[in-house]
mmCIF file of C-alpha atoms in Angstrom:
data_model
loop_
_atom_site.group_PDB
_atom_site.id
_atom_site.type_symbol
_atom_site.label_atom_id
_atom_site.label_comp_id
_atom_site.label_asym_id
_atom_site.label_seq_id
_atom_site.Cartn_x
_atom_site.Cartn_y
_atom_site.Cartn_z
ATOM 1 C CA MET A 98 0.000 0.000 0.000
ATOM 2 C CA GLN A 99 1.145 3.526 -0.744
ATOM 3 C CA ARG A 100 -0.428 6.639 0.695
ATOM 4 C CA ILE A 101 0.535 10.303 0.369
ATOM 5 C CA ILE A 102 -0.960 12.584 3.042
ATOM 6 C CA GLU A 103 -0.596 16.362 3.216
ATOM 7 C CA TYR A 104 -0.833 18.409 6.392
ATOM 8 C CA ARG A 105 -0.768 22.158 6.970
ATOM 9 C CA PRO A 106 0.240 23.207 10.487
ATOM 10 C CA GLU A 107 -1.853 25.810 12.300
ATOM 11 C CA LYS A 108 -0.383 29.017 13.688
ATOM 12 C CA ASN A 109 -0.323 27.605 17.226
ATOM 13 C CA GLU A 110 1.812 24.707 15.924
ATOM 14 C CA ASN A 111 4.496 26.999 14.524
ATOM 15 C CA GLY A 112 7.967 25.821 15.552
ATOM 16 C CA LEU A 113 7.023 22.226 16.351
ATOM 17 C CA ARG A 114 9.419 19.626 15.018
ATOM 18 C CA VAL A 115 7.978 17.233 12.449
ATOM 19 C CA GLU A 116 8.020 14.356 14.921
ATOM 20 C CA GLN A 117 6.231 16.459 17.573
ATOM 21 C CA TYR A 118 3.561 17.522 15.110
ATOM 22 C CA LEU A 119 2.939 13.973 13.887
ATOM 23 C CA ARG A 120 2.730 12.623 17.435
ATOM 24 C CA ARG A 121 0.116 15.287 18.254
ATOM 25 C CA ILE A 122 -2.138 14.119 15.419
ATOM 26 C CA GLY A 123 -1.979 10.429 16.362
ATOM 27 C CA PHE A 124 1.139 8.932 14.765
ATOM 28 C CA SER A 125 2.682 6.368 17.100
ATOM 29 C CA ARG A 126 6.376 6.157 17.968
ATOM 30 C CA GLN A 127 6.484 2.973 15.920
ATOM 31 C CA ASN A 128 5.001 4.867 12.947
ATOM 32 C CA LEU A 129 7.796 7.444 13.190
ATOM 33 C CA THR A 130 10.446 4.722 13.403
ATOM 34 C CA GLN A 131 9.013 3.002 10.336
ATOM 35 C CA LEU A 132 8.800 6.268 8.390
ATOM 36 C CA LYS A 133 12.474 6.978 9.071
ATOM 37 C CA LYS A 134 13.303 3.740 7.248
ATOM 38 C CA MET A 135 11.256 4.674 4.167
ATOM 39 C CA PRO A 136 12.980 6.713 1.423
ATOM 40 C CA GLU A 137 11.894 10.366 1.252
ATOM 41 C CA SER A 138 8.907 9.728 3.513
ATOM 42 C CA ILE A 139 8.877 13.269 4.955
ATOM 43 C CA LEU A 140 8.811 16.355 2.719
ATOM 44 C CA ILE A 141 8.349 20.004 3.672
ATOM 45 C CA ASN A 142 7.184 22.143 0.764
ATOM 46 C CA GLY A 143 8.274 19.346 -1.566
ATOM 47 C CA VAL A 144 11.808 19.064 -0.132
ATOM 48 C CA TRP A 145 12.950 15.890 1.646
ATOM 49 C CA SER A 146 13.346 16.646 5.346
ATOM 50 C CA TYR A 147 14.152 15.106 8.714
ATOM 51 C CA MET A 148 11.936 14.351 11.685
ATOM 52 C CA HIS A 149 13.677 17.011 13.778
ATOM 53 C CA THR A 150 13.064 19.781 11.218
ATOM 54 C CA PRO A 151 10.898 22.612 12.678
ATOM 55 C CA LEU A 152 7.619 23.457 10.949
ATOM 56 C CA HIS A 153 6.086 26.830 10.152
ATOM 57 C CA SER A 154 2.405 27.622 9.804
ATOM 58 C CA ASP A 155 2.697 28.283 6.062
ATOM 59 C CA ASP A 156 4.442 24.946 5.387
ATOM 60 C CA THR A 157 2.984 21.948 3.591
ATOM 61 C CA LEU A 158 4.087 18.730 5.277
ATOM 62 C CA THR A 159 3.847 15.643 3.057
ATOM 63 C CA VAL A 160 4.015 12.141 4.526
ATOM 64 C CA HIS A 161 4.647 9.357 2.008
ATOM 65 C CA ILE A 162 3.804 5.917 3.407
ATOM 66 C CA ARG A 163 5.168 2.927 1.480
ATOM 67 C CA GLU A 164 4.295 -0.583 2.622
ATOM 68 C CA THR A 165 5.661 -3.114 0.163
ATOM 69 C CA GLU A 166 5.141 -6.385 2.060
ATOM 70 C CA SER A 167 1.889 -8.186 2.817
ATOM 71 C CA SER A 168 1.003 -10.108 5.992
ATOM 72 C CA PRO A 169 3.245 -13.178 5.566
ATOM 73 C CA ASN A 170 1.047 -15.872 7.117
ATOM 74 C CA ILE A 171 -2.338 -15.022 5.598
ATOM 75 C CA LEU A 172 -3.251 -16.914 2.425
ATOM 76 C CA PRO A 173 -5.223 -15.034 -0.235
ATOM 77 C CA VAL A 174 -8.508 -16.891 -0.745
ATOM 78 C CA GLU A 175 -11.426 -15.874 -2.947
ATOM 79 C CA LEU A 176 -14.395 -15.536 -0.585
ATOM 80 C CA PRO A 177 -17.609 -13.463 -0.587
ATOM 81 C CA LEU A 178 -16.796 -9.931 0.577
ATOM 82 C CA ASN A 179 -19.415 -7.266 1.322
ATOM 83 C CA ILE A 180 -17.541 -3.953 1.319
ATOM 84 C CA VAL A 181 -19.709 -1.133 2.681
ATOM 85 C CA TYR A 182 -17.126 1.654 2.277
ATOM 86 C CA GLU A 183 -13.530 2.007 1.121
ATOM 87 C CA ASP A 184 -11.037 4.829 0.637
ATOM 88 C CA GLU A 185 -7.242 5.118 0.773
ATOM 89 C CA ASP A 186 -7.119 4.732 4.551
ATOM 90 C CA ILE A 187 -9.882 2.373 5.711
ATOM 91 C CA VAL A 188 -12.224 -0.333 4.499
ATOM 92 C CA VAL A 189 -15.532 -1.101 6.259
ATOM 93 C CA VAL A 190 -16.909 -4.610 5.743
ATOM 94 C CA ASN A 191 -20.246 -6.219 6.599
ATOM 95 C CA LYS A 192 -18.979 -9.604 7.816
ATOM 96 C CA PRO A 193 -21.281 -12.630 7.558
ATOM 97 C CA ALA A 194 -21.894 -14.920 10.528
ATOM 98 C CA GLY A 195 -19.665 -17.981 10.463
ATOM 99 C CA MET A 196 -16.606 -16.146 9.108
ATOM 100 C CA PRO A 197 -13.722 -15.658 11.572
ATOM 101 C CA VAL A 198 -11.932 -12.324 11.426
ATOM 102 C CA HIS A 199 -8.434 -13.853 11.675
ATOM 103 C CA PRO A 200 -7.037 -17.201 10.529
ATOM 104 C CA SER A 201 -6.596 -19.692 13.340
ATOM 105 C CA LEU A 202 -5.678 -23.331 13.906
ATOM 106 C CA ASN A 203 -8.779 -24.725 12.201
ATOM 107 C CA ASN A 204 -9.572 -21.702 10.056
ATOM 108 C CA HIS A 205 -6.609 -21.200 7.732
ATOM 109 C CA ARG A 206 -8.593 -20.301 4.622
ATOM 110 C CA ASN A 207 -12.031 -19.006 5.558
ATOM 111 C CA SER A 208 -11.415 -15.746 7.442
ATOM 112 C CA LEU A 209 -12.085 -12.118 6.621
ATOM 113 C CA ALA A 210 -8.306 -11.635 6.490
ATOM 114 C CA ASN A 211 -8.038 -14.289 3.750
ATOM 115 C CA ALA A 212 -10.794 -12.599 1.752
ATOM 116 C CA LEU A 213 -9.203 -9.142 1.950
ATOM 117 C CA MET A 214 -5.753 -10.524 1.154
ATOM 118 C CA TYR A 215 -7.168 -11.980 -2.081
ATOM 119 C CA TYR A 216 -9.060 -8.769 -2.867
ATOM 120 C CA TYR A 217 -5.886 -6.664 -2.697
ATOM 121 C CA GLN A 218 -3.705 -9.292 -4.352
ATOM 122 C CA GLN A 219 -5.974 -9.050 -7.401
ATOM 123 C CA GLN A 220 -5.225 -5.307 -7.454
ATOM 124 C CA GLY A 221 -1.478 -5.950 -7.232
ATOM 125 C CA ARG A 222 -1.271 -4.152 -3.876
ATOM 126 C CA ALA A 223 0.595 -5.153 -0.723
ATOM 127 C CA PHE A 224 -1.719 -5.474 2.265
ATOM 128 C CA VAL A 225 -1.182 -5.906 5.993
ATOM 129 C CA PHE A 226 -4.356 -6.993 7.801
ATOM 130 C CA ARG A 227 -5.145 -4.635 10.704
ATOM 131 C CA CYS A 228 -8.675 -5.001 12.073
ATOM 132 C CA THR A 229 -9.864 -2.351 14.541
ATOM 133 C CA ASN A 230 -13.078 -3.801 16.023
ATOM 134 C CA ARG A 231 -12.840 -7.572 16.055
ATOM 135 C CA LEU A 232 -16.036 -9.616 15.911
ATOM 136 C CA ASP A 233 -16.587 -13.184 17.079
ATOM 137 C CA ARG A 234 -16.837 -15.733 14.268
ATOM 138 C CA ASP A 235 -20.612 -16.089 14.616
ATOM 139 C CA THR A 236 -21.329 -12.381 15.121
ATOM 140 C CA SER A 237 -22.317 -10.688 11.882
ATOM 141 C CA GLY A 238 -22.018 -7.068 10.843
ATOM 142 C CA LEU A 239 -19.723 -4.088 10.521
ATOM 143 C CA THR A 240 -16.009 -4.066 11.164
ATOM 144 C CA VAL A 241 -13.399 -1.481 10.139
ATOM 145 C CA ILE A 242 -9.957 -2.409 8.832
ATOM 146 C CA ALA A 243 -7.061 0.040 8.530
ATOM 147 C CA LYS A 244 -5.296 0.009 5.161
ATOM 148 C CA HIS A 245 -1.936 1.320 6.369
ATOM 149 C CA MET A 246 0.098 1.721 9.536
ATOM 150 C CA VAL A 247 -0.914 5.310 10.312
ATOM 151 C CA SER A 248 -4.682 4.859 9.997
ATOM 152 C CA SER A 249 -4.277 1.725 12.134
ATOM 153 C CA SER A 250 -2.426 3.626 14.864
ATOM 154 C CA ILE A 251 -4.971 6.453 14.955
ATOM 155 C CA LEU A 252 -7.964 4.089 14.965
ATOM 156 C CA SER A 253 -6.374 2.041 17.763
ATOM 157 C CA GLY A 254 -5.980 5.210 19.816
ATOM 158 C CA MET A 255 -9.615 6.131 19.173
ATOM 159 C CA THR A 256 -10.678 2.666 20.310
ATOM 160 C CA ALA A 257 -8.658 2.964 23.519
ATOM 161 C CA ARG A 258 -10.294 6.340 24.245
ATOM 162 C CA HIS A 259 -13.782 4.942 23.403
ATOM 163 C CA HIS A 260 -14.143 7.336 20.463
ATOM 164 C CA ILE A 261 -15.576 4.675 18.150
ATOM 165 C CA GLU A 262 -19.288 4.168 18.794
ATOM 166 C CA ARG A 263 -20.415 0.579 18.251
ATOM 167 C CA GLU A 264 -24.090 -0.331 18.253
ATOM 168 C CA TYR A 265 -25.171 -3.962 18.134
ATOM 169 C CA LEU A 266 -28.538 -5.642 17.695
ATOM 170 C CA ALA A 267 -29.350 -8.828 19.587
ATOM 171 C CA VAL A 268 -32.360 -11.130 19.878
ATOM 172 C CA VAL A 269 -33.470 -12.587 23.216
ATOM 173 C CA ARG A 270 -36.569 -14.489 24.303
ATOM 174 C CA GLY A 271 -39.477 -12.720 25.968
ATOM 175 C CA SER A 272 -39.686 -9.181 27.302
ATOM 176 C CA VAL A 273 -36.735 -7.366 28.829
ATOM 177 C CA ALA A 274 -37.482 -5.403 31.995
ATOM 178 C CA PRO A 275 -36.575 -2.681 32.480
ATOM 179 C CA SER A 276 -36.695 -1.951 28.763
ATOM 180 C CA SER A 277 -33.523 0.161 28.890
ATOM 181 C CA GLY A 278 -30.570 0.605 31.188
ATOM 182 C CA THR A 279 -26.843 0.287 31.749
ATOM 183 C CA ILE A 280 -25.060 -2.912 32.726
ATOM 184 C CA ASP A 281 -21.890 -2.155 34.678
ATOM 185 C CA ALA A 282 -20.398 -5.495 35.685
ATOM 186 C CA PRO A 283 -16.744 -6.621 35.414
ATOM 187 C CA ILE A 284 -15.846 -9.564 33.196
ATOM 188 C CA GLY A 285 -13.117 -12.152 33.744
ATOM 189 C CA ARG A 286 -12.054 -15.601 32.594
ATOM 190 C CA THR A 287 -13.943 -18.723 33.607
ATOM 191 C CA GLY A 288 -11.544 -21.174 35.244
ATOM 192 C CA SER A 289 -8.888 -22.419 32.833
ATOM 193 C CA SER A 290 -10.983 -21.779 29.716
ATOM 194 C CA LEU A 291 -9.290 -19.644 27.059
ATOM 195 C CA ILE A 292 -12.658 -18.726 25.565
ATOM 196 C CA GLU A 293 -15.450 -18.579 28.140
ATOM 197 C CA ARG A 294 -15.996 -15.484 30.277
ATOM 198 C CA LYS A 295 -18.066 -14.691 33.382
ATOM 199 C CA ILE A 296 -19.061 -11.816 35.634
ATOM 200 C CA ASP A 297 -16.261 -11.501 38.193
ATOM 201 C CA PHE A 298 -16.531 -8.689 40.730
ATOM 202 C CA GLU A 299 -13.220 -9.615 42.395
ATOM 203 C CA ASN A 300 -10.814 -10.064 39.500
ATOM 204 C CA GLY A 301 -12.697 -8.985 36.371
ATOM 205 C CA GLU A 302 -12.083 -5.935 34.195
ATOM 206 C CA ARG A 303 -14.679 -3.177 34.152
ATOM 207 C CA ALA A 304 -17.267 -3.619 31.411
ATOM 208 C CA VAL A 305 -20.146 -1.257 30.584
ATOM 209 C CA THR A 306 -23.005 -1.891 28.146
ATOM 210 C CA HIS A 307 -25.954 0.432 27.464
ATOM 211 C CA TYR A 308 -29.099 -1.299 26.182
ATOM 212 C CA ARG A 309 -32.647 -0.547 25.087
ATOM 213 C CA VAL A 310 -35.407 -2.685 23.624
ATOM 214 C CA ALA A 311 -35.967 -1.636 20.005
ATOM 215 C CA GLU A 312 -38.903 -3.944 19.310
ATOM 216 C CA GLU A 313 -40.876 -6.909 20.644
ATOM 217 C CA LYS A 314 -42.136 -9.428 18.122
ATOM 218 C CA SER A 315 -43.063 -13.122 17.979
ATOM 219 C CA GLY A 316 -42.210 -13.762 21.627
ATOM 220 C CA HIS A 317 -38.751 -12.207 21.293
ATOM 221 C CA SER A 318 -37.130 -8.824 21.904
ATOM 222 C CA LEU A 319 -34.781 -7.031 19.559
ATOM 223 C CA VAL A 320 -32.294 -5.214 21.786
ATOM 224 C CA SER A 321 -30.001 -2.353 20.776
ATOM 225 C CA LEU A 322 -26.705 -2.337 22.678
ATOM 226 C CA ILE A 323 -23.943 0.259 22.720
ATOM 227 C CA LEU A 324 -20.561 -0.717 24.110
ATOM 228 C CA GLU A 325 -18.679 1.673 26.353
ATOM 229 C CA THR A 326 -15.885 -0.873 26.841
ATOM 230 C CA GLY A 327 -14.803 -3.759 24.631
ATOM 231 C CA ARG A 328 -14.288 -6.904 26.695
ATOM 232 C CA THR A 329 -14.311 -10.381 25.168
ATOM 233 C CA HIS A 330 -17.916 -11.639 24.823
ATOM 234 C CA GLN A 331 -19.122 -8.524 26.659
ATOM 235 C CA ILE A 332 -22.665 -8.398 25.261
ATOM 236 C CA ARG A 333 -23.151 -12.145 25.522
ATOM 237 C CA VAL A 334 -22.017 -12.268 29.159
ATOM 238 C CA HIS A 335 -23.863 -9.082 30.188
ATOM 239 C CA MET A 336 -27.175 -10.151 28.683
ATOM 240 C CA LYS A 337 -26.933 -13.516 30.421
ATOM 241 C CA TYR A 338 -26.136 -11.687 33.666
ATOM 242 C CA ILE A 339 -29.420 -9.736 33.560
ATOM 243 C CA GLY A 340 -31.383 -12.896 32.749
ATOM 244 C CA HIS A 341 -31.812 -12.402 28.995
ATOM 245 C CA PRO A 342 -29.111 -14.398 27.210
ATOM 246 C CA LEU A 343 -28.890 -14.238 23.441
ATOM 247 C CA ILE A 344 -30.672 -17.057 21.659
ATOM 248 C CA GLY A 345 -28.465 -19.454 19.691
ATOM 249 C CA ASP A 346 -25.408 -18.833 21.863
ATOM 250 C CA TYR A 347 -23.657 -22.215 22.066
ATOM 251 C CA LEU A 348 -21.435 -21.056 24.927
ATOM 252 C CA TYR A 349 -23.808 -19.135 27.205
ATOM 253 C CA ASN A 350 -27.313 -20.213 26.122
ATOM 254 C CA PRO A 351 -27.531 -23.134 23.651
ATOM 255 C CA ASP A 352 -31.116 -22.313 22.701
ATOM 256 C CA MET A 353 -31.053 -23.328 19.019
ATOM 257 C CA GLU A 354 -34.788 -23.557 18.352
ATOM 258 C CA PHE A 355 -34.897 -20.497 16.096
ATOM 259 C CA ILE A 356 -31.288 -19.794 15.116
ATOM 260 C CA SER A 357 -28.043 -21.785 15.057
ATOM 261 C CA ARG A 358 -25.621 -19.027 16.120
ATOM 262 C CA GLN A 359 -25.634 -16.257 18.716
ATOM 263 C CA ALA A 360 -28.205 -13.711 17.543
ATOM 264 C CA LEU A 361 -25.809 -10.769 17.550
ATOM 265 C CA HIS A 362 -25.161 -8.253 14.776
ATOM 266 C CA SER A 363 -22.813 -5.249 14.567
ATOM 267 C CA HIS A 364 -25.414 -2.814 13.257
ATOM 268 C CA ARG A 365 -23.778 0.626 13.367
ATOM 269 C CA LEU A 366 -20.300 2.138 13.539
ATOM 270 C CA ALA A 367 -19.650 5.863 14.024
ATOM 271 C CA PHE A 368 -16.250 7.547 14.285
ATOM 272 C CA SER A 369 -14.102 10.386 13.003
ATOM 273 C CA HIS A 370 -12.093 9.473 9.927
ATOM 274 C CA PRO A 371 -8.512 8.782 11.102
ATOM 275 C CA ILE A 372 -6.925 11.007 8.440
ATOM 276 C CA THR A 373 -9.494 13.586 7.323
ATOM 277 C CA GLY A 374 -11.372 13.968 10.621
ATOM 278 C CA GLU A 375 -14.701 13.696 8.785
ATOM 279 C CA GLN A 376 -17.522 12.162 10.835
ATOM 280 C CA MET A 377 -18.310 8.707 9.455
ATOM 281 C CA GLU A 378 -21.381 6.576 10.178
ATOM 282 C CA PHE A 379 -22.256 3.188 8.706
ATOM 283 C CA TYR A 380 -25.221 0.836 9.050
ATOM 284 C CA ALA A 381 -25.702 -2.838 8.218
ATOM 285 C CA PRO A 382 -29.285 -4.157 8.062
ATOM 286 C CA LEU A 383 -30.424 -7.035 10.252
ATOM 287 C CA PRO A 384 -29.333 -10.300 8.587
ATOM 288 C CA GLY A 385 -31.890 -12.823 7.371
ATOM 289 C CA ASP A 386 -31.513 -15.420 10.133
ATOM 290 C CA MET A 387 -32.130 -12.866 12.886
ATOM 291 C CA SER A 388 -34.917 -11.163 10.937
ATOM 292 C CA ARG A 389 -36.772 -14.469 10.482
ATOM 293 C CA VAL A 390 -36.876 -15.027 14.257
ATOM 294 C CA LEU A 391 -38.820 -11.778 14.674
ATOM 295 C CA TYR A 392 -40.820 -11.451 11.468
ATOM 296 C CA GLY A 393 -41.033 -14.976 10.085
#
């Protein structure tokens, strides 16, 4: 991947060194180290410059990112790929249920990473897979992938500061009471399991989920959930904790009468674009298997 980005310092940034300016706007120390190794990666007014060069408010700073190697252990595989949005910095994908995000021991060729590797290989472009909001294999919906090291660093920082809003839709049996609220309960590991999680008020990490019932239909409730934190299996564990586990959840509620996977969908993502700062918002409609539970 190659990306050329131009910046124009403000008056209050006059005199900052290039490295100070870039750190202020979200470049990581690792980004700066990598840029130093790339030929003519930093230009001021079109002239190759160093990281310690001071900037002036009438300067044009150009950053030229060159990534020539792809992720070495991800095979390119032609798989269905529903791209919702793409530009030079990010790609937003509506992932189907049943597709892992990353390759793993038993999933070498059927992940989202495999699909994107093939997609960019066909374009003759190097690609390093950097997913920002990871979804469980059987959770469907929106996920955002950074297309180069700088957008990845900035998105990771936004995630850590909870500046990416993630709204999920889930289906549970019966009526949820109260119909809206906040679940603030810490989550930790269950025994020696690498996968399963539980509510653990002694050793767990803080986890906060805001929920509201969007609709009741056919003996089920469609629940909208917004994550304030991003713990493993957070929604699945929190909904079980309040007595309304997701249907179809093999790990926490193996109720497979109406659906064969956890009824959870990443419905909406909202965030500031990592490079332009533009406010972005994306939606993915309820998938067919979850829709059929409610509407037949």
